[in-house]
mmCIF file of N, CA, C and O in Angstrom:
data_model
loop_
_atom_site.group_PDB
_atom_site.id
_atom_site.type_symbol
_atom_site.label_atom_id
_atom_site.label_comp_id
_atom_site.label_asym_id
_atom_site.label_seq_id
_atom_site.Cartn_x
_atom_site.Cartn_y
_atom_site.Cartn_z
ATOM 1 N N UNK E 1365 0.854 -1.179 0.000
ATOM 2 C CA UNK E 1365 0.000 0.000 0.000
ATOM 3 C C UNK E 1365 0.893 1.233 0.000
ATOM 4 O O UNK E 1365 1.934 1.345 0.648
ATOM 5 N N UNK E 1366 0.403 2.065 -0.737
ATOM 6 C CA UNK E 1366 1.762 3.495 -1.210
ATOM 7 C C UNK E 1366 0.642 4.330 -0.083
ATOM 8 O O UNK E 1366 -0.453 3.973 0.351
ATOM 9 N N UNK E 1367 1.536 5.703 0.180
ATOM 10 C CA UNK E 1367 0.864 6.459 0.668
ATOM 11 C C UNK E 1367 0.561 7.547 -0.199
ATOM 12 O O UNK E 1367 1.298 7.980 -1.084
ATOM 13 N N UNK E 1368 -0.783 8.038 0.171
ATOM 14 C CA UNK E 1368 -1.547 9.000 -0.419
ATOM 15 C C UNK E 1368 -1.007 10.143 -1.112
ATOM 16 O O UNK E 1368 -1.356 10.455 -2.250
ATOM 17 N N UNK E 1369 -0.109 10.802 -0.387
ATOM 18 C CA UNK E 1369 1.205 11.648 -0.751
ATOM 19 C C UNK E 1369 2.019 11.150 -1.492
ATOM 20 O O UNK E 1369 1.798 9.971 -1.767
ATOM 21 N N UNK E 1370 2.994 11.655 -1.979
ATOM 22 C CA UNK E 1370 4.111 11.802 -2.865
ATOM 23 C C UNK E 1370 5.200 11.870 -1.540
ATOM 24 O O UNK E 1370 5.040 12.548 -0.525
ATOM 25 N N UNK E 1371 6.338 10.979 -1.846
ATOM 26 C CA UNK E 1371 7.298 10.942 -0.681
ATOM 27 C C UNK E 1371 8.293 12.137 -1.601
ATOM 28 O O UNK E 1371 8.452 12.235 -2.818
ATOM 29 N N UNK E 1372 9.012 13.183 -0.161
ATOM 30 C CA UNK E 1372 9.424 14.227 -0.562
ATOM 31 C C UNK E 1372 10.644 13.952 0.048
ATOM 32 O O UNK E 1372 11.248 14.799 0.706
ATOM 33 N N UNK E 1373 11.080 12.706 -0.148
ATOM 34 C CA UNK E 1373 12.591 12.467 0.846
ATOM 35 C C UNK E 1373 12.909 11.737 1.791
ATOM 36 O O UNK E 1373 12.079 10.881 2.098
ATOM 37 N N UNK E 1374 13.856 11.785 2.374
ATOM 38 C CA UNK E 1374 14.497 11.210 3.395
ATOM 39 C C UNK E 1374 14.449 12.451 4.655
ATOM 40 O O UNK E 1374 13.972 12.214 5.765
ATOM 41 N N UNK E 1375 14.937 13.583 4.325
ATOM 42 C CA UNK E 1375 14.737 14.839 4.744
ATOM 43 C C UNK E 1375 13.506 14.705 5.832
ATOM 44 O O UNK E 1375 13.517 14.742 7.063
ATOM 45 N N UNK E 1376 12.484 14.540 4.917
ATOM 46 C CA UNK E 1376 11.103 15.387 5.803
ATOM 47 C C UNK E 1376 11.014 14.263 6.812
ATOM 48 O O UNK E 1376 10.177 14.536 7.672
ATOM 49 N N UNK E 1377 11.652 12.979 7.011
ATOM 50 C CA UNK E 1377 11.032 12.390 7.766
ATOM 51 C C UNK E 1377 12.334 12.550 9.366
ATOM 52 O O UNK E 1377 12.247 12.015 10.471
ATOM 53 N N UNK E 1378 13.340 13.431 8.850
ATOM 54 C CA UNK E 1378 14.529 13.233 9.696
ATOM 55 C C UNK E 1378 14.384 14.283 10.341
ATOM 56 O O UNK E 1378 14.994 14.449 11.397
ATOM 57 N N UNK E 1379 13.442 15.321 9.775
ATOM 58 C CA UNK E 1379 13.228 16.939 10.065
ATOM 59 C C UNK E 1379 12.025 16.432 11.514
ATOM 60 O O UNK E 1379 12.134 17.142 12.514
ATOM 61 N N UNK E 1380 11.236 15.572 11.567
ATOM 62 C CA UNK E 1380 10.377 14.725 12.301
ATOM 63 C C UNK E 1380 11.075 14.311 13.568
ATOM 64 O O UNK E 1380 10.568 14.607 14.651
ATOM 65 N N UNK E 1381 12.325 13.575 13.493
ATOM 66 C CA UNK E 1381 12.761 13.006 14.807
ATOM 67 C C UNK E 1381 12.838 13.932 15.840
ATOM 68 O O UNK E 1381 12.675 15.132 15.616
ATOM 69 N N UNK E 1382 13.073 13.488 16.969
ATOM 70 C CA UNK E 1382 13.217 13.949 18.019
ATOM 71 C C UNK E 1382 14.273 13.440 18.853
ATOM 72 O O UNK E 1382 14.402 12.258 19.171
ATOM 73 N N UNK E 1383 14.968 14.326 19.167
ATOM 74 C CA UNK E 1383 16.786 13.975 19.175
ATOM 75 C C UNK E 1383 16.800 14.987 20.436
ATOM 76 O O UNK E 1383 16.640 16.194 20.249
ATOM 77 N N UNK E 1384 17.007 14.427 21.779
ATOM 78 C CA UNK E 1384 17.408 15.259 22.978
ATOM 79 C C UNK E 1384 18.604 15.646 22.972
ATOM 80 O O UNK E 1384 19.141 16.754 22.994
ATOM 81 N N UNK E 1385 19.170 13.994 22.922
ATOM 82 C CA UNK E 1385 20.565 14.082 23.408
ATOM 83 C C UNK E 1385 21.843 13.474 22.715
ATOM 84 O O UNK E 1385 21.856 12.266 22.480
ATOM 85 N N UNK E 1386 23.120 14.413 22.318
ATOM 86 C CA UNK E 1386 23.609 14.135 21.032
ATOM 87 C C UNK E 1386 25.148 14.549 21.738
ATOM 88 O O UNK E 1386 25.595 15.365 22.544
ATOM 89 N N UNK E 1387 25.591 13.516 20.947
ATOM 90 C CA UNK E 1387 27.393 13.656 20.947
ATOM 91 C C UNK E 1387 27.939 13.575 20.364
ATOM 92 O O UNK E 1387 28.377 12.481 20.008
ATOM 93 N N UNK E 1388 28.494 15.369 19.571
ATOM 94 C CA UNK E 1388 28.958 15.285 18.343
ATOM 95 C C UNK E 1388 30.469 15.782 18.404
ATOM 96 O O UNK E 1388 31.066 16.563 17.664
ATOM 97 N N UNK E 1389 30.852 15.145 19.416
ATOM 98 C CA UNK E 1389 32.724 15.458 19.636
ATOM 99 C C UNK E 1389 33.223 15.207 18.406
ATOM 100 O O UNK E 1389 33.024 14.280 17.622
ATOM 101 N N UNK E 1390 34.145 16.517 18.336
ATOM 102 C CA UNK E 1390 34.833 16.216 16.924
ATOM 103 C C UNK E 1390 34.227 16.341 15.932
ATOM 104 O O UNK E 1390 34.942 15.868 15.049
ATOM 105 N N UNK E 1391 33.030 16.811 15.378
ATOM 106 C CA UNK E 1391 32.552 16.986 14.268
ATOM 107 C C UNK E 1391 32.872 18.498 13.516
ATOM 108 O O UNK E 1391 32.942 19.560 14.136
ATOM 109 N N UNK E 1392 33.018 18.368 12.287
ATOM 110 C CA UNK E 1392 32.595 19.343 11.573
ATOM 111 C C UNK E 1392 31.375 20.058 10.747
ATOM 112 O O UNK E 1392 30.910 19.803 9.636
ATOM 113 N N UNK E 1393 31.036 21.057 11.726
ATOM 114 C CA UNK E 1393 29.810 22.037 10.813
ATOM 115 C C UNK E 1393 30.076 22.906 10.070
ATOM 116 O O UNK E 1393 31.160 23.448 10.281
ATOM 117 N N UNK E 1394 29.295 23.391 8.973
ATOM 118 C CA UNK E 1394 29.771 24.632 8.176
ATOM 119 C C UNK E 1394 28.253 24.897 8.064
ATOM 120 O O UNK E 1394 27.640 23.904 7.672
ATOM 121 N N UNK E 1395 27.514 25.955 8.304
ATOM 122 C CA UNK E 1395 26.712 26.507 7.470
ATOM 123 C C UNK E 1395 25.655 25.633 8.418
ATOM 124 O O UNK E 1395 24.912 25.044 7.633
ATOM 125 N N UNK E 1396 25.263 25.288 9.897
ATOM 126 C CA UNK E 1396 24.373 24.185 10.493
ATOM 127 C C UNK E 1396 23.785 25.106 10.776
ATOM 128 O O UNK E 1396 24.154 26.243 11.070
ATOM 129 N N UNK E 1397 22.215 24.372 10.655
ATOM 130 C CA UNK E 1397 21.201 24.856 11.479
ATOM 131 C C UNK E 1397 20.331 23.956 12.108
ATOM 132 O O UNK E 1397 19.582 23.047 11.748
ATOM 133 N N UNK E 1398 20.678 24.519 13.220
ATOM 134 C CA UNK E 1398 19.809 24.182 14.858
ATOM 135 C C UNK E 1398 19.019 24.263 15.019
ATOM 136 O O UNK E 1398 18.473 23.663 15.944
ATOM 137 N N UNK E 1399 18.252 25.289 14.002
ATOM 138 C CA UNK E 1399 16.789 26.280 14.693
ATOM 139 C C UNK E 1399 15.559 25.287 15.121
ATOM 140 O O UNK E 1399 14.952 25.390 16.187
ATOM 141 N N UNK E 1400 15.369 24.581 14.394
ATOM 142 C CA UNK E 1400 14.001 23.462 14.637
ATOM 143 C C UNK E 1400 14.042 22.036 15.255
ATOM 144 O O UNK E 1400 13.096 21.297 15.528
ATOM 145 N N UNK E 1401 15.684 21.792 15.440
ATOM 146 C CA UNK E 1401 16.143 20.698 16.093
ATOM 147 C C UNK E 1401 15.427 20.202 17.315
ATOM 148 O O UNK E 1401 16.328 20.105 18.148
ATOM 149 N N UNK E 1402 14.397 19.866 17.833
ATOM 150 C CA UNK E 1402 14.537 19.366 19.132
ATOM 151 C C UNK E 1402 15.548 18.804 20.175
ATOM 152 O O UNK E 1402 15.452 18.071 21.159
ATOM 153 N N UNK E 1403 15.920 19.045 19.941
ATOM 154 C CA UNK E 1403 17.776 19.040 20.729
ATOM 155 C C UNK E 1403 17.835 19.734 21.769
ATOM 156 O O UNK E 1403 17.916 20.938 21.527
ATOM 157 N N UNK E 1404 17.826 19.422 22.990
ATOM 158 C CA UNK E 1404 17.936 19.456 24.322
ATOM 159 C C UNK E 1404 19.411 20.306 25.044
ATOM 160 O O UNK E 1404 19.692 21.427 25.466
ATOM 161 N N UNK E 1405 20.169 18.787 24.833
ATOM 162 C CA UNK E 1405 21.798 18.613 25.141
ATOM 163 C C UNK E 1405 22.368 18.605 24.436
ATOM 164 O O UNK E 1405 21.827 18.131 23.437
ATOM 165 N N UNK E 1406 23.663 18.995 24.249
ATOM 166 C CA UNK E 1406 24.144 18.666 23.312
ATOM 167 C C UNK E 1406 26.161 18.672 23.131
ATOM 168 O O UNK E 1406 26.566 19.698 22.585
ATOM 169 N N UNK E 1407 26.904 17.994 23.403
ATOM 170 C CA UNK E 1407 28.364 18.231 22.985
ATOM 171 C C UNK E 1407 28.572 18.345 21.910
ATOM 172 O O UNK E 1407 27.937 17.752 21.038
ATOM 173 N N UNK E 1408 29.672 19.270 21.666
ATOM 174 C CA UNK E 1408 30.553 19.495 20.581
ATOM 175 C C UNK E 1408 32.395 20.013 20.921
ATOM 176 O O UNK E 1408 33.219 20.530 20.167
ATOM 177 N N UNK E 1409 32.448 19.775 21.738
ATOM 178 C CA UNK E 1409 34.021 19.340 22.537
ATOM 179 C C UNK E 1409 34.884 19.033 21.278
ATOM 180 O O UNK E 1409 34.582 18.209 20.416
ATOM 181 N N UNK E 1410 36.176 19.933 21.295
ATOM 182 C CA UNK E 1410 36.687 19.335 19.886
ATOM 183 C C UNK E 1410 35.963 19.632 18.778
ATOM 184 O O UNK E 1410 36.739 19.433 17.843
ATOM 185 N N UNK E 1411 34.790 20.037 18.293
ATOM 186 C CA UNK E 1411 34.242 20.008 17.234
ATOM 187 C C UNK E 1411 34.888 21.374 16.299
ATOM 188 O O UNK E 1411 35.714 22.120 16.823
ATOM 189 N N UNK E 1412 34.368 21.612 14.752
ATOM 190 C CA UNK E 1412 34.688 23.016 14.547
ATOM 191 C C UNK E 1412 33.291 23.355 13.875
ATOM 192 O O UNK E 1412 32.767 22.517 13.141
ATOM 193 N N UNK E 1413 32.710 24.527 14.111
ATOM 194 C CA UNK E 1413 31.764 25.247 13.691
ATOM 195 C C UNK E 1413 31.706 26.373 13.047
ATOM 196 O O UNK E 1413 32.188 27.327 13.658
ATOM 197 N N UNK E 1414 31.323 26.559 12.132
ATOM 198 C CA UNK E 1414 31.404 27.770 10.976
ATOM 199 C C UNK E 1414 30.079 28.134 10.654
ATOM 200 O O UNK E 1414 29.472 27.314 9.964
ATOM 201 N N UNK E 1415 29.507 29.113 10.966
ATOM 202 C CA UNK E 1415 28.038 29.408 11.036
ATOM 203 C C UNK E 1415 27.163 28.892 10.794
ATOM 204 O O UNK E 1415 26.381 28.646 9.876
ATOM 205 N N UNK E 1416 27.465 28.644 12.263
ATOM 206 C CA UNK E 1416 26.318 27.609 12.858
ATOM 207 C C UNK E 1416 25.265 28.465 13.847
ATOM 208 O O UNK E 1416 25.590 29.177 14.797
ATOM 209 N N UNK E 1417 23.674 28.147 13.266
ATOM 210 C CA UNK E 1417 22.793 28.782 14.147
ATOM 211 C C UNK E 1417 21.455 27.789 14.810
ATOM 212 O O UNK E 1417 20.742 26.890 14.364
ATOM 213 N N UNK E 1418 21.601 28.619 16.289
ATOM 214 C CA UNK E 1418 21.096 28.127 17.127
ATOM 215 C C UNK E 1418 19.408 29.014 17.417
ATOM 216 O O UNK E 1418 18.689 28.684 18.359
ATOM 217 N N UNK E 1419 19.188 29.650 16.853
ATOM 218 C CA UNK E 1419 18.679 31.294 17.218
ATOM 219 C C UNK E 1419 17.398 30.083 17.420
ATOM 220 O O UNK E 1419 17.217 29.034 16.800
ATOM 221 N N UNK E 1420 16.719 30.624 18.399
ATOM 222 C CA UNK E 1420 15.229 30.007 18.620
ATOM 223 C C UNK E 1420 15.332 28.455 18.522
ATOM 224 O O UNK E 1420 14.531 27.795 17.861
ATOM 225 N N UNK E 1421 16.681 27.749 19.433
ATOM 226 C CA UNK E 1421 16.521 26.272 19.423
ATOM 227 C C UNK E 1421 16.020 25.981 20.632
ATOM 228 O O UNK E 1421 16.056 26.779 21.568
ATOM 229 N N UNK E 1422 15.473 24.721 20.704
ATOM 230 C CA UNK E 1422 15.251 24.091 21.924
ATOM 231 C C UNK E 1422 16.268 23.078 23.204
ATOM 232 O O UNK E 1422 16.068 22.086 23.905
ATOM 233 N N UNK E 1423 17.451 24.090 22.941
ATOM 234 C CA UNK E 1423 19.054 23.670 23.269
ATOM 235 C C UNK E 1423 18.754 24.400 24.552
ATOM 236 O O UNK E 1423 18.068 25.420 24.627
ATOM 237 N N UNK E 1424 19.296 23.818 25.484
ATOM 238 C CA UNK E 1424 19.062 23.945 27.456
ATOM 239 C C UNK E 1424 20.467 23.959 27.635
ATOM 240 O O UNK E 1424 20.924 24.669 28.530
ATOM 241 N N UNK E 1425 21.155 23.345 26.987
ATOM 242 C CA UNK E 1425 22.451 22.685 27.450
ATOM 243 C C UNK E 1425 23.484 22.533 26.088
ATOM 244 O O UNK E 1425 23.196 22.003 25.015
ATOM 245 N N UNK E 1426 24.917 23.236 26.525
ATOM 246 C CA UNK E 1426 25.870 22.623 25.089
ATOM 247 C C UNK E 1426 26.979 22.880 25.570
ATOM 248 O O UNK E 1426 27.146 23.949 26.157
ATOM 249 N N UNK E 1427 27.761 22.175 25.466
ATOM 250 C CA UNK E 1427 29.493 21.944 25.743
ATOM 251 C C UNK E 1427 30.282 22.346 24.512
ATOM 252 O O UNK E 1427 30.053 21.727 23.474
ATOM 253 N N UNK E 1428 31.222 23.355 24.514
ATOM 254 C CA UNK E 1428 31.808 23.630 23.273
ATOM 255 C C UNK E 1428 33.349 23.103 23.853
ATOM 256 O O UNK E 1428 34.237 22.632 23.144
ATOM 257 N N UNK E 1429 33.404 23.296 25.190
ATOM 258 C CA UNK E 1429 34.422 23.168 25.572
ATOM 259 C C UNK E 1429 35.922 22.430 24.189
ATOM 260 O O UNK E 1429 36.009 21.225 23.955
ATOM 261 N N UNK E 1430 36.832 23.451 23.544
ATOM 262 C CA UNK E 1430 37.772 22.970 22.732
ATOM 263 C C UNK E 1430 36.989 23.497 21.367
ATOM 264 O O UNK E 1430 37.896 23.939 20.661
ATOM 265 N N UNK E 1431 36.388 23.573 21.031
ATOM 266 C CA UNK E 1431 35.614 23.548 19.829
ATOM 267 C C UNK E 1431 36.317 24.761 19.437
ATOM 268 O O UNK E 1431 36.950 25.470 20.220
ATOM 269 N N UNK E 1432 36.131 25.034 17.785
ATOM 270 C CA UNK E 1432 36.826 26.166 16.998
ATOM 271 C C UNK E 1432 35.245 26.461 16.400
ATOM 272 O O UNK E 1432 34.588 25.776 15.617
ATOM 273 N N UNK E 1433 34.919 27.655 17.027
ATOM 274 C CA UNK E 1433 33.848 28.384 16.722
ATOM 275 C C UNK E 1433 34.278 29.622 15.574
ATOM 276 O O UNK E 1433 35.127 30.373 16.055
ATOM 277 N N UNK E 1434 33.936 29.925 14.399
ATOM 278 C CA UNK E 1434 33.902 31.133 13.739
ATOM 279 C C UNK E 1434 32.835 32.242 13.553
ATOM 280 O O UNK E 1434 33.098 33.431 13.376
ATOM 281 N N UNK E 1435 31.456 31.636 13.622
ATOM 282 C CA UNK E 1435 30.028 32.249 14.051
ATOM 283 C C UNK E 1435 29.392 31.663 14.657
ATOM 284 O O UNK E 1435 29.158 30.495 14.348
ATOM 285 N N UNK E 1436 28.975 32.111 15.518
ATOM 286 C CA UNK E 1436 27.457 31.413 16.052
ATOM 287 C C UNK E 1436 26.585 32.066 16.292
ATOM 288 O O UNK E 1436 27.001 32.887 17.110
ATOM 289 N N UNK E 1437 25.404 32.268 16.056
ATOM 290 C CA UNK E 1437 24.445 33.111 16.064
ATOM 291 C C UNK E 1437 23.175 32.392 17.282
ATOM 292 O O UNK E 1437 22.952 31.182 17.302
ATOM 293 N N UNK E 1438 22.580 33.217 18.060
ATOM 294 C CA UNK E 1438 21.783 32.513 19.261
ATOM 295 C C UNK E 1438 21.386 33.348 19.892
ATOM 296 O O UNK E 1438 21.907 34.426 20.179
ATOM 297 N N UNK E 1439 20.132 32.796 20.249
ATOM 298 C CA UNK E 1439 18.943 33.540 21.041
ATOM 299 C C UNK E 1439 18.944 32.826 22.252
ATOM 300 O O UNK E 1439 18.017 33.056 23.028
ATOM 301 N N UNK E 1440 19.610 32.190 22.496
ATOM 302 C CA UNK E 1440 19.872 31.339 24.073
ATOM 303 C C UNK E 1440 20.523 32.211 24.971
ATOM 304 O O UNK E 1440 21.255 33.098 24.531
ATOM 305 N N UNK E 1441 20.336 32.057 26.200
ATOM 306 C CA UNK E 1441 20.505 32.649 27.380
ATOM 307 C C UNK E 1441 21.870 32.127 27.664
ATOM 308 O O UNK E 1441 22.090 30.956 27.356
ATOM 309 N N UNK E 1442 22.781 32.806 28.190
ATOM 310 C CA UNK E 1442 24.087 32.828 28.280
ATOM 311 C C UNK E 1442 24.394 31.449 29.091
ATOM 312 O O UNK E 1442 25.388 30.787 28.794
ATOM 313 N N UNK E 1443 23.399 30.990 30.248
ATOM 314 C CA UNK E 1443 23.423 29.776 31.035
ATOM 315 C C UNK E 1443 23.634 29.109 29.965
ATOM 316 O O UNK E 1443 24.839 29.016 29.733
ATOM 317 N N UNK E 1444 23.053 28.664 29.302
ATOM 318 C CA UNK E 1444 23.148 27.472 28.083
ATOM 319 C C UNK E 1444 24.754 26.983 27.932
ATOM 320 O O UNK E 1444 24.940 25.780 28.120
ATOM 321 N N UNK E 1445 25.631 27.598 27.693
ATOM 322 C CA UNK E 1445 26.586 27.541 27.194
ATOM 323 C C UNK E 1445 27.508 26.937 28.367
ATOM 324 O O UNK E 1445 27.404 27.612 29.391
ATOM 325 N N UNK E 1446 28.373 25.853 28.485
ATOM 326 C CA UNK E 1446 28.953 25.550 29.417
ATOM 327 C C UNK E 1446 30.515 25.588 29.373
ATOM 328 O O UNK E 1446 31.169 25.266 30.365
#
C-alpha cells in the first residue's frame, strides 16, 4: 500500500525526529542549522563550527568546551553555554 502523498525524501522524515541528546565530539559544521532541532543537550568538545545557528533552538544545554567556533548566532541565554 503506497501512501496518499508523494514521498518528498528522506529529509522530511529526519526533520520529524526527536533527538534530545547528542554527541557530536569532533565533528565538523559549516553553514548548520539548529533552529528546529529538538535538541535538548548537546556536545561538541573538539568540534569546529562555521556558522552555525542556534537562534530560537530548543538547546538547554551545550558543551563547546575545545571547539573552533567562527560564528554562532543565538537567542539562548548565556546559562546554556557551558
Amino acid at each position: 500500500i503506497r501512501d496518499s502523498v508523494a514521498s518528498r525524501g528522506l529529509g522530511d522524515v529526519y526533520k520529524r525526529q526527536n533527538l534530545y541528546e547528542a554527541n557530536l565530539q569532533g565533528a565538523n559544521f559549516e553553514k548548520s542549522n539548529f533552529t528546529s532541532a529538538n535538541l535538548t543537550r548537546a556536545k561538541f568538545n573538539s568540534s569546529s563550527l562555521i556558522e552555525a545557528n542556534f537562534t530560537n533552538s530548543n538547546l538547554t544545554e551545550a558543551d563547546f568546551t575545545g571547539a573552533n567556533i567562527t560564528t554562532l548566532h543565538s537567542t539562548l541565554p548565556d546559562d546554556t553555554w557551558v
